[in-house]
PDB file of C-alpha atoms in Angstrom:
ATOM      1  CA  MET A   1     170.989 181.892 -60.225  1.00 43.00           C
ATOM      2  CA  VAL A   2     170.184 180.167 -63.052  1.00 49.00           C
ATOM      3  CA  LEU A   3     166.772 180.338 -62.478  1.00 48.00           C
ATOM      4  CA  HIS A   4     164.683 183.514 -64.145  1.00 52.00           C
ATOM      5  CA  TRP A   5     161.928 184.872 -61.783  1.00 49.00           C
ATOM      6  CA  PRO A   6     159.167 184.073 -62.921  1.00 50.00           C
ATOM      7  CA  HIS A   7     158.742 182.367 -65.513  1.00 61.00           C
ATOM      8  CA  GLN A   8     156.596 180.780 -67.070  1.00 64.00           C
ATOM      9  CA  TYR A   9     156.825 177.437 -66.532  1.00 73.00           C
ATOM     10  CA  LEU A  10     157.781 178.147 -62.874  1.00 78.00           C
ATOM     11  CA  ALA A  11     153.853 176.395 -62.500  1.00 81.00           C
ATOM     12  CA  TYR A  12     154.295 173.094 -63.787  1.00 84.00           C
ATOM     13  CA  LEU A  13     157.592 173.350 -61.671  1.00 83.00           C
ATOM     14  CA  LEU A  14     156.276 173.341 -58.601  1.00 86.00           C
ATOM     15  CA  ALA A  15     153.175 171.250 -58.721  1.00 89.00           C
ATOM     16  CA  ALA A  16     155.503 167.967 -59.678  1.00 89.00           C
ATOM     17  CA  TYR A  17     158.162 168.725 -57.510  1.00 91.00           C
ATOM     18  CA  GLY A  18     154.769 170.019 -54.745  1.00 92.00           C
ATOM     19  CA  PHE A  19     152.368 166.895 -55.438  1.00 93.00           C
ATOM     20  CA  VAL A  20     155.858 163.844 -54.388  1.00 93.00           C
ATOM     21  CA  LEU A  21     156.126 166.500 -51.483  1.00 93.00           C
ATOM     22  CA  ALA A  22     151.841 166.007 -50.946  1.00 95.00           C
ATOM     23  CA  VAL A  23     152.653 162.683 -51.730  1.00 95.00           C
ATOM     24  CA  PHE A  24     155.036 161.167 -49.485  1.00 94.00           C
ATOM     25  CA  LEU A  25     154.321 163.346 -46.380  1.00 94.00           C
ATOM     26  CA  SER A  26     150.355 161.961 -46.581  1.00 95.00           C
ATOM     27  CA  ALA A  27     151.606 158.299 -47.173  1.00 94.00           C
ATOM     28  CA  TRP A  28     154.287 159.260 -44.305  1.00 93.00           C
ATOM     29  CA  CYS A  29     151.562 160.491 -42.050  1.00 94.00           C
ATOM     30  CA  TRP A  30     149.164 157.647 -41.995  1.00 92.00           C
ATOM     31  CA  MET A  31     152.268 154.557 -41.558  1.00 90.00           C
ATOM     32  CA  ARG A  32     152.549 156.574 -38.489  1.00 91.00           C
ATOM     33  CA  TRP A  33     148.871 157.125 -38.194  1.00 93.00           C
ATOM     34  CA  ALA A  34     147.542 152.942 -39.251  1.00 89.00           C
ATOM     35  CA  HIS A  35     150.847 151.993 -36.815  1.00 88.00           C
ATOM     36  CA  ARG A  36     149.183 154.324 -33.522  1.00 90.00           C
ATOM     37  CA  ARG A  37     145.528 152.941 -34.289  1.00 90.00           C
ATOM     38  CA  TRP A  38     146.527 148.849 -34.594  1.00 86.00           C
ATOM     39  CA  ARG A  39     149.157 149.118 -30.977  1.00 84.00           C
ATOM     40  CA  GLU A  40     146.013 150.864 -30.245  1.00 85.00           C
ATOM     41  CA  GLN A  41     143.685 148.330 -30.389  1.00 84.00           C
ATOM     42  CA  MET A  42     146.077 146.067 -29.179  1.00 80.00           C
ATOM     43  CA  ARG A  43     145.872 147.951 -26.043  1.00 78.00           C
ATOM     44  CA  LEU A  44     142.337 147.326 -26.027  1.00 80.00           C
ATOM     45  CA  MET A  45     141.868 144.019 -26.195  1.00 76.00           C
ATOM     46  CA  GLY A  46     143.536 143.991 -22.401  1.00 64.00           C
ATOM     47  CA  ARG A  47     146.955 142.321 -24.266  1.00 54.00           C
ATOM     48  CA  ARG A  48     148.652 144.724 -20.613  1.00 50.00           C
TER      49      ARG A  48
ATOM     50  CA  MET B   1     175.263 134.634 -47.664  1.00 56.00           C
ATOM     51  CA  GLY B   2     175.029 135.565 -44.550  1.00 64.00           C
ATOM     52  CA  VAL B   3     173.802 139.638 -44.789  1.00 66.00           C
ATOM     53  CA  PHE B   4     171.296 136.996 -46.904  1.00 67.00           C
ATOM     54  CA  ARG B   5     170.476 134.958 -43.673  1.00 66.00           C
ATOM     55  CA  HIS B   6     169.400 137.889 -41.270  1.00 67.00           C
ATOM     56  CA  VAL B   7     167.849 139.908 -43.930  1.00 66.00           C
ATOM     57  CA  MET B   8     165.414 136.658 -45.105  1.00 68.00           C
ATOM     58  CA  VAL B   9     164.923 135.028 -42.650  1.00 70.00           C
ATOM     59  CA  SER B  10     165.586 136.494 -38.885  1.00 81.00           C
ATOM     60  CA  THR B  11     163.051 139.257 -38.266  1.00 85.00           C
ATOM     61  CA  GLN B  12     164.087 140.090 -34.851  1.00 87.00           C
ATOM     62  CA  TRP B  13     167.507 140.770 -35.946  1.00 89.00           C
ATOM     63  CA  LEU B  14     165.751 142.470 -39.138  1.00 90.00           C
ATOM     64  CA  HIS B  15     163.029 144.827 -37.210  1.00 90.00           C
ATOM     65  CA  ASP B  16     166.982 145.991 -34.159  1.00 90.00           C
ATOM     66  CA  PHE B  17     169.098 146.520 -37.313  1.00 91.00           C
ATOM     67  CA  CYS B  18     166.089 149.401 -38.964  1.00 92.00           C
ATOM     68  CA  GLN B  19     165.458 150.971 -35.173  1.00 91.00           C
ATOM     69  CA  ARG B  20     168.604 151.088 -34.884  1.00 93.00           C
ATOM     70  CA  HIS B  21     169.047 152.759 -38.461  1.00 92.00           C
ATOM     71  CA  LYS B  22     166.171 154.488 -39.791  1.00 92.00           C
ATOM     72  CA  LYS B  23     166.520 157.238 -37.753  1.00 94.00           C
ATOM     73  CA  TRP B  24     169.969 158.164 -39.096  1.00 94.00           C
ATOM     74  CA  LEU B  25     169.122 157.270 -42.537  1.00 95.00           C
ATOM     75  CA  LEU B  26     165.682 159.180 -42.464  1.00 95.00           C
ATOM     76  CA  ILE B  27     167.988 162.719 -41.483  1.00 96.00           C
ATOM     77  CA  LEU B  28     170.585 161.604 -44.683  1.00 96.00           C
ATOM     78  CA  SER B  29     167.772 161.103 -47.159  1.00 95.00           C
ATOM     79  CA  VAL B  30     165.829 164.168 -45.882  1.00 94.00           C
ATOM     80  CA  SER B  31     168.830 166.480 -46.417  1.00 96.00           C
ATOM     81  CA  TRP B  32     170.503 164.216 -49.838  1.00 95.00           C
ATOM     82  CA  LEU B  33     166.847 165.549 -51.481  1.00 93.00           C
ATOM     83  CA  ALA B  34     167.903 168.604 -49.892  1.00 93.00           C
ATOM     84  CA  MET B  35     171.098 168.808 -51.479  1.00 94.00           C
ATOM     85  CA  ALA B  36     170.248 167.382 -54.661  1.00 93.00           C
ATOM     86  CA  LEU B  37     166.439 169.020 -55.487  1.00 89.00           C
ATOM     87  CA  THR B  38     167.936 172.266 -55.054  1.00 90.00           C
ATOM     88  CA  TRP B  39     171.346 172.150 -56.973  1.00 91.00           C
ATOM     89  CA  SER B  40     168.862 170.567 -60.257  1.00 89.00           C
ATOM     90  CA  VAL B  41     166.810 173.834 -59.472  1.00 87.00           C
ATOM     91  CA  LEU B  42     168.584 176.492 -58.711  1.00 87.00           C
ATOM     92  CA  LEU B  43     172.321 175.137 -60.433  1.00 87.00           C
ATOM     93  CA  ALA B  44     171.740 173.041 -63.071  1.00 86.00           C
ATOM     94  CA  PRO B  45     171.684 174.664 -66.248  1.00 85.00           C
ATOM     95  CA  SER B  46     168.076 175.449 -68.347  1.00 83.00           C
ATOM     96  CA  ASP B  47     167.032 173.614 -71.716  1.00 83.00           C
ATOM     97  CA  TYR B  48     167.621 175.619 -74.502  1.00 81.00           C
ATOM     98  CA  GLN B  49     164.294 173.982 -75.897  1.00 79.00           C
ATOM     99  CA  GLN B  50     162.105 173.402 -73.066  1.00 80.00           C
ATOM    100  CA  GLY B  51     163.093 176.711 -70.331  1.00 78.00           C
ATOM    101  CA  ASP B  52     163.084 175.751 -67.177  1.00 81.00           C
ATOM    102  CA  ALA B  53     160.055 172.752 -67.063  1.00 82.00           C
ATOM    103  CA  TYR B  54     162.365 170.636 -67.915  1.00 87.00           C
ATOM    104  CA  ARG B  55     163.442 169.905 -64.454  1.00 90.00           C
ATOM    105  CA  ILE B  56     160.046 168.266 -63.740  1.00 92.00           C
ATOM    106  CA  MET B  57     162.950 165.139 -64.968  1.00 92.00           C
ATOM    107  CA  PHE B  58     165.205 165.467 -61.684  1.00 93.00           C
ATOM    108  CA  VAL B  59     161.788 164.390 -59.424  1.00 94.00           C
ATOM    109  CA  HIS B  60     159.859 162.187 -62.867  1.00 95.00           C
ATOM    110  CA  VAL B  61     162.806 159.587 -63.644  1.00 94.00           C
ATOM    111  CA  PRO B  62     164.351 158.251 -60.142  1.00 95.00           C
ATOM    112  CA  CYS B  63     160.362 158.363 -59.516  1.00 96.00           C
ATOM    113  CA  ALA B  64     159.735 156.221 -62.848  1.00 96.00           C
ATOM    114  CA  ALA B  65     162.711 154.264 -61.830  1.00 95.00           C
ATOM    115  CA  PHE B  66     162.011 153.584 -58.405  1.00 96.00           C
ATOM    116  CA  SER B  67     158.336 152.143 -59.136  1.00 97.00           C
ATOM    117  CA  MET B  68     160.091 149.635 -61.721  1.00 96.00           C
ATOM    118  CA  PHE B  69     162.106 148.442 -58.945  1.00 96.00           C
ATOM    119  CA  PHE B  70     160.413 147.578 -56.461  1.00 97.00           C
ATOM    120  CA  TYR B  71     157.825 146.084 -58.814  1.00 97.00           C
ATOM    121  CA  ALA B  72     161.479 143.854 -59.375  1.00 97.00           C
ATOM    122  CA  MET B  73     162.080 143.779 -55.586  1.00 96.00           C
ATOM    123  CA  MET B  74     158.037 142.450 -55.037  1.00 96.00           C
ATOM    124  CA  GLY B  75     158.835 139.342 -57.776  1.00 96.00           C
ATOM    125  CA  ALA B  76     161.893 138.432 -56.456  1.00 96.00           C
ATOM    126  CA  CYS B  77     160.575 138.259 -53.064  1.00 95.00           C
ATOM    127  CA  GLY B  78     157.296 136.821 -54.510  1.00 95.00           C
ATOM    128  CA  LEU B  79     159.301 134.380 -56.103  1.00 95.00           C
ATOM    129  CA  MET B  80     161.080 133.728 -52.766  1.00 93.00           C
ATOM    130  CA  THR B  81     157.422 133.073 -51.304  1.00 92.00           C
ATOM    131  CA  LEU B  82     156.777 130.881 -53.317  1.00 92.00           C
ATOM    132  CA  VAL B  83     159.570 128.700 -54.021  1.00 93.00           C
ATOM    133  CA  TRP B  84     160.932 128.406 -50.994  1.00 89.00           C
ATOM    134  CA  ARG B  85     157.906 129.617 -48.145  1.00 86.00           C
ATOM    135  CA  ILE B  86     160.438 132.527 -46.658  1.00 86.00           C
ATOM    136  CA  LYS B  87     157.743 134.221 -44.109  1.00 85.00           C
ATOM    137  CA  LEU B  88     160.208 138.037 -45.174  1.00 89.00           C
ATOM    138  CA  ALA B  89     160.373 137.752 -48.094  1.00 92.00           C
ATOM    139  CA  ASP B  90     156.070 138.684 -47.560  1.00 93.00           C
ATOM    140  CA  LEU B  91     156.522 140.641 -45.573  1.00 93.00           C
ATOM    141  CA  TRP B  92     159.476 142.428 -47.947  1.00 94.00           C
ATOM    142  CA  MET B  93     156.952 142.505 -50.626  1.00 94.00           C
ATOM    143  CA  ALA B  94     154.294 143.947 -48.053  1.00 93.00           C
ATOM    144  CA  CYS B  95     156.326 146.964 -47.226  1.00 94.00           C
ATOM    145  CA  CYS B  96     157.596 147.797 -50.895  1.00 95.00           C
ATOM    146  CA  ALA B  97     153.932 147.173 -52.571  1.00 95.00           C
ATOM    147  CA  PRO B  98     152.388 150.886 -51.065  1.00 96.00           C
ATOM    148  CA  LEU B  99     156.245 152.495 -52.533  1.00 96.00           C
ATOM    149  CA  GLY B 100     156.498 151.336 -55.235  1.00 96.00           C
ATOM    150  CA  PHE B 101     152.671 152.527 -55.354  1.00 97.00           C
ATOM    151  CA  LEU B 102     153.182 155.948 -54.627  1.00 96.00           C
ATOM    152  CA  PHE B 103     156.200 156.167 -56.996  1.00 97.00           C
ATOM    153  CA  ALA B 104     154.480 154.332 -59.989  1.00 97.00           C
ATOM    154  CA  LEU B 105     151.235 157.873 -59.173  1.00 97.00           C
ATOM    155  CA  SER B 106     154.360 160.348 -58.870  1.00 96.00           C
ATOM    156  CA  ALA B 107     155.703 159.397 -61.631  1.00 96.00           C
ATOM    157  CA  LEU B 108     152.075 158.839 -64.192  1.00 96.00           C
ATOM    158  CA  VAL B 109     151.541 162.619 -62.670  1.00 96.00           C
ATOM    159  CA  THR B 110     154.848 164.379 -62.540  1.00 95.00           C
ATOM    160  CA  GLY B 111     154.770 162.930 -66.096  1.00 94.00           C
ATOM    161  CA  ALA B 112     151.649 164.437 -66.700  1.00 94.00           C
ATOM    162  CA  ILE B 113     152.458 167.739 -65.235  1.00 92.00           C
ATOM    163  CA  TRP B 114     155.705 167.854 -67.942  1.00 91.00           C
ATOM    164  CA  GLY B 115     153.651 167.111 -70.511  1.00 91.00           C
ATOM    165  CA  GLN B 116     151.378 169.464 -70.445  1.00 88.00           C
ATOM    166  CA  PRO B 117     153.852 172.615 -71.371  1.00 86.00           C
ATOM    167  CA  MET B 118     155.939 170.066 -73.634  1.00 87.00           C
ATOM    168  CA  TRP B 119     154.038 167.753 -75.789  1.00 88.00           C
ATOM    169  CA  GLY B 120     150.481 170.074 -75.189  1.00 87.00           C
ATOM    170  CA  THR B 121     148.687 167.018 -73.504  1.00 90.00           C
ATOM    171  CA  TRP B 122     148.009 165.712 -70.462  1.00 92.00           C
ATOM    172  CA  TRP B 123     147.694 162.407 -71.172  1.00 93.00           C
ATOM    173  CA  VAL B 124     147.856 160.523 -74.436  1.00 92.00           C
ATOM    174  CA  TRP B 125     147.940 156.557 -74.939  1.00 93.00           C
ATOM    175  CA  ASP B 126     151.501 156.160 -76.356  1.00 89.00           C
ATOM    176  CA  ALA B 127     152.985 152.261 -75.407  1.00 92.00           C
ATOM    177  CA  ARG B 128     155.105 153.722 -72.581  1.00 93.00           C
ATOM    178  CA  LEU B 129     152.242 156.144 -70.386  1.00 94.00           C
ATOM    179  CA  THR B 130     149.655 153.129 -70.290  1.00 94.00           C
ATOM    180  CA  SER B 131     152.484 150.458 -69.099  1.00 95.00           C
ATOM    181  CA  GLU B 132     153.422 151.385 -66.131  1.00 96.00           C
ATOM    182  CA  LEU B 133     149.378 152.990 -65.321  1.00 97.00           C
ATOM    183  CA  LEU B 134     149.240 149.380 -65.828  1.00 97.00           C
ATOM    184  CA  LEU B 135     151.687 149.078 -62.905  1.00 97.00           C
ATOM    185  CA  ALA B 136     150.402 151.834 -60.653  1.00 97.00           C
ATOM    186  CA  PHE B 137     147.031 148.718 -61.333  1.00 97.00           C
ATOM    187  CA  LEU B 138     149.048 145.946 -60.381  1.00 97.00           C
ATOM    188  CA  TYR B 139     150.369 148.313 -57.573  1.00 97.00           C
ATOM    189  CA  VAL B 140     146.895 148.507 -56.460  1.00 97.00           C
ATOM    190  CA  GLY B 141     145.817 144.692 -57.294  1.00 96.00           C
ATOM    191  CA  GLN B 142     148.683 143.809 -55.216  1.00 95.00           C
ATOM    192  CA  LEU B 143     147.951 146.607 -51.886  1.00 95.00           C
ATOM    193  CA  ALA B 144     143.713 145.381 -52.195  1.00 95.00           C
ATOM    194  CA  LEU B 145     144.696 141.519 -53.284  1.00 94.00           C
ATOM    195  CA  ARG B 146     146.571 141.622 -48.608  1.00 92.00           C
ATOM    196  CA  ALA B 147     143.819 144.049 -47.940  1.00 91.00           C
ATOM    197  CA  HIS B 148     141.439 141.387 -48.429  1.00 91.00           C
ATOM    198  CA  TYR B 149     142.770 138.505 -46.115  1.00 88.00           C
ATOM    199  CA  PRO B 150     142.193 138.894 -42.883  1.00 82.00           C
ATOM    200  CA  HIS B 151     145.317 137.038 -42.191  1.00 82.00           C
ATOM    201  CA  PRO B 152     148.762 137.871 -42.998  1.00 78.00           C
ATOM    202  CA  SER B 153     149.471 134.334 -43.949  1.00 80.00           C
ATOM    203  CA  ALA B 154     146.734 133.953 -46.210  1.00 87.00           C
ATOM    204  CA  ALA B 155     147.746 136.193 -48.629  1.00 89.00           C
ATOM    205  CA  ALA B 156     150.973 135.571 -49.578  1.00 91.00           C
ATOM    206  CA  LYS B 157     150.652 133.493 -52.181  1.00 93.00           C
ATOM    207  CA  PRO B 158     148.249 135.146 -54.506  1.00 94.00           C
ATOM    208  CA  CYS B 159     150.056 138.158 -53.265  1.00 95.00           C
ATOM    209  CA  ALA B 160     153.590 136.360 -54.570  1.00 95.00           C
ATOM    210  CA  LEU B 161     151.875 134.934 -58.023  1.00 96.00           C
ATOM    211  CA  LEU B 162     149.858 138.832 -58.289  1.00 95.00           C
ATOM    212  CA  ALA B 163     154.030 139.684 -58.345  1.00 96.00           C
ATOM    213  CA  ILE B 164     155.483 137.451 -60.456  1.00 96.00           C
ATOM    214  CA  VAL B 165     152.432 137.722 -63.636  1.00 95.00           C
ATOM    215  CA  GLY B 166     152.927 140.939 -62.815  1.00 95.00           C
ATOM    216  CA  LEU B 167     156.584 141.068 -63.805  1.00 95.00           C
ATOM    217  CA  VAL B 168     156.183 140.892 -67.616  1.00 95.00           C
ATOM    218  CA  ASP B 169     155.524 144.320 -67.787  1.00 94.00           C
ATOM    219  CA  LEU B 170     158.325 146.032 -66.467  1.00 95.00           C
ATOM    220  CA  PRO B 171     160.137 144.856 -70.327  1.00 94.00           C
ATOM    221  CA  ILE B 172     157.560 145.779 -71.195  1.00 95.00           C
ATOM    222  CA  ILE B 173     157.571 149.543 -69.663  1.00 94.00           C
ATOM    223  CA  HIS B 174     161.628 149.616 -70.455  1.00 91.00           C
ATOM    224  CA  TYR B 175     161.339 149.042 -74.145  1.00 91.00           C
ATOM    225  CA  SER B 176     158.467 149.963 -75.188  1.00 90.00           C
ATOM    226  CA  VAL B 177     159.671 153.480 -76.494  1.00 88.00           C
ATOM    227  CA  VAL B 178     161.613 150.872 -78.600  1.00 87.00           C
ATOM    228  CA  TRP B 179     158.979 148.967 -79.440  1.00 87.00           C
ATOM    229  CA  TRP B 180     157.275 151.458 -80.293  1.00 84.00           C
ATOM    230  CA  HIS B 181     157.527 154.338 -81.458  1.00 83.00           C
ATOM    231  CA  THR B 182     156.072 156.948 -78.753  1.00 83.00           C
ATOM    232  CA  LEU B 183     155.622 160.196 -77.707  1.00 83.00           C
ATOM    233  CA  HIS B 184     157.856 159.392 -75.042  1.00 86.00           C
ATOM    234  CA  GLN B 185     161.209 160.137 -75.649  1.00 80.00           C
ATOM    235  CA  PRO B 186     163.769 157.112 -75.747  1.00 79.00           C
ATOM    236  CA  ALA B 187     165.916 156.788 -72.746  1.00 73.00           C
ATOM    237  CA  SER B 188     168.663 158.880 -72.000  1.00 69.00           C
ATOM    238  CA  VAL B 189     169.771 158.159 -68.597  1.00 64.00           C
ATOM    239  CA  LEU B 190     170.242 153.684 -68.630  1.00 62.00           C
ATOM    240  CA  ALA B 191     170.909 153.897 -72.667  1.00 54.00           C
ATOM    241  CA  PHE B 192     173.468 151.171 -72.792  1.00 51.00           C
ATOM    242  CA  GLN B 193     175.434 153.632 -75.613  1.00 60.00           C
ATOM    243  CA  ARG B 194     176.824 156.745 -72.896  1.00 66.00           C
ATOM    244  CA  PRO B 195     173.978 158.512 -71.871  1.00 64.00           C
ATOM    245  CA  THR B 196     172.595 161.318 -74.481  1.00 72.00           C
ATOM    246  CA  MET B 197     172.386 164.471 -71.815  1.00 80.00           C
ATOM    247  CA  PRO B 198     175.030 166.616 -70.531  1.00 83.00           C
ATOM    248  CA  GLY B 199     176.879 165.839 -66.489  1.00 84.00           C
ATOM    249  CA  VAL B 200     176.042 169.515 -65.994  1.00 87.00           C
ATOM    250  CA  MET B 201     172.634 167.595 -66.616  1.00 88.00           C
ATOM    251  CA  LEU B 202     173.296 164.383 -65.456  1.00 89.00           C
ATOM    252  CA  TRP B 203     174.675 164.261 -62.253  1.00 91.00           C
ATOM    253  CA  PRO B 204     172.413 166.252 -60.852  1.00 92.00           C
ATOM    254  CA  LEU B 205     170.298 163.848 -61.716  1.00 93.00           C
ATOM    255  CA  LEU B 206     171.682 161.244 -60.302  1.00 93.00           C
ATOM    256  CA  ALA B 207     171.445 163.222 -56.937  1.00 94.00           C
ATOM    257  CA  SER B 208     168.712 163.220 -56.857  1.00 94.00           C
ATOM    258  CA  LEU B 209     168.415 159.399 -57.198  1.00 95.00           C
ATOM    259  CA  VAL B 210     170.679 158.293 -54.633  1.00 96.00           C
ATOM    260  CA  GLY B 211     168.066 160.479 -52.566  1.00 95.00           C
ATOM    261  CA  PHE B 212     165.023 159.130 -53.491  1.00 95.00           C
ATOM    262  CA  ALA B 213     166.909 155.498 -52.832  1.00 96.00           C
ATOM    263  CA  PHE B 214     167.676 157.440 -50.125  1.00 96.00           C
ATOM    264  CA  LEU B 215     164.215 157.420 -49.459  1.00 95.00           C
ATOM    265  CA  SER B 216     163.164 154.374 -49.754  1.00 96.00           C
ATOM    266  CA  LEU B 217     165.676 152.864 -47.905  1.00 96.00           C
ATOM    267  CA  ALA B 218     164.169 154.618 -44.832  1.00 96.00           C
ATOM    268  CA  TRP B 219     160.404 153.811 -45.458  1.00 95.00           C
ATOM    269  CA  LEU B 220     161.586 150.027 -46.020  1.00 95.00           C
ATOM    270  CA  ALA B 221     163.036 151.081 -42.413  1.00 95.00           C
ATOM    271  CA  TRP B 222     160.205 153.023 -40.583  1.00 94.00           C
ATOM    272  CA  ARG B 223     158.214 150.277 -42.108  1.00 93.00           C
ATOM    273  CA  MET B 224     159.408 146.812 -42.129  1.00 93.00           C
ATOM    274  CA  PRO B 225     159.701 146.780 -38.163  1.00 92.00           C
ATOM    275  CA  GLU B 226     156.240 147.829 -37.607  1.00 91.00           C
ATOM    276  CA  LEU B 227     155.302 145.545 -40.223  1.00 91.00           C
ATOM    277  CA  ILE B 228     157.423 142.594 -38.233  1.00 91.00           C
ATOM    278  CA  GLU B 229     155.373 143.530 -34.889  1.00 88.00           C
ATOM    279  CA  GLN B 230     151.857 143.335 -36.957  1.00 86.00           C
ATOM    280  CA  ARG B 231     153.159 139.525 -38.044  1.00 86.00           C
ATOM    281  CA  GLU B 232     155.029 138.728 -35.313  1.00 83.00           C
ATOM    282  CA  TRP B 233     152.361 139.875 -32.613  1.00 79.00           C
ATOM    283  CA  ARG B 234     152.310 135.920 -30.797  1.00 77.00           C
ATOM    284  CA  SER B 235     155.683 136.160 -30.277  1.00 79.00           C
ATOM    285  CA  GLN B 236     157.672 136.584 -27.209  1.00 81.00           C
ATOM    286  CA  TRP B 237     159.860 139.008 -27.995  1.00 79.00           C
ATOM    287  CA  VAL B 238     157.595 141.271 -29.231  1.00 79.00           C
ATOM    288  CA  GLN B 239     155.226 141.649 -26.523  1.00 77.00           C
ATOM    289  CA  ALA B 240     158.485 141.540 -24.421  1.00 77.00           C
ATOM    290  CA  MET B 241     159.165 144.411 -26.075  1.00 76.00           C
ATOM    291  CA  GLN B 242     155.968 146.547 -26.060  1.00 71.00           C
ATOM    292  CA  GLY B 243     156.226 146.044 -22.030  1.00 68.00           C
ATOM    293  CA  GLN B 244     153.408 143.733 -22.033  1.00 61.00           C
ATOM    294  CA  GLN B 245     152.770 140.966 -20.561  1.00 54.00           C
ATOM    295  CA  PRO B 246     152.167 137.185 -22.910  1.00 53.00           C
ATOM    296  CA  PHE B 247     148.842 136.521 -23.356  1.00 51.00           C
ATOM    297  CA  ILE B 248     147.981 133.617 -20.665  1.00 50.00           C
ATOM    298  CA  GLY B 249     148.582 130.104 -22.512  1.00 46.00           C
ATOM    299  CA  ASP B 250     150.794 131.530 -24.683  1.00 46.00           C
ATOM    300  CA  THR B 251     154.078 129.134 -24.590  1.00 41.00           C
TER     301      THR B 251
END
């Protein structure tokens, strides 16, 4: 393994990877939630 | 031409196609990204000057590249919306805007996190950084403009215009490191001569780029059917798919 633990730059590396992961995960969850909410609104509008 | 016609004209075909392929695309993208990032963090060698901090590049570069790619795609779709009034081109624009914004935001933040240990500052008003920030603002403008209109189809024309006007930022971002003296380094992967990066670092970077490309495809494949359903909710095929009775008066 090339990466040396612990390393002074490791915090920056983890912060960068963690940020991208968090941003994409939350956007994904928001996307799912928004569409579910829209479907629920359609259902409540009496489309059944 | 046949595939283009399907992807740009037939909403029902595109909806079914995305629904059929979205799950395996997501699995492929997550496993590919896990492989690529493991390769880049654990197997690629450390940089002799930057140590392990340079590994931020494996997410920063794909995010920056795709933020520009999706804006170019939005511009092309904007042109198709204005010239040929293709309804699906507007839907592609609506689908790409949040994804492109996520990439632009990630590129800016990972760049700042990389800049702090390497340049000694989180941010400078450097030409590359400022033009990328402008791109993020263009995405925000696109999202805000679309949200402003209560009826989605009314937003098509202004959003297309904004997307086309904003295209001017793309060459500025790309050539900013050539035209001005910037703190940001010049291009090292898309250089017209050979890439200035050794293969042991270039290959995991390319793998990461492919992983983010799959992730983008998965995003589009999940989001596009939802947008089609929302736009075409009066269509009989959407109502039949959701197991609902059509509206009284609908044909």
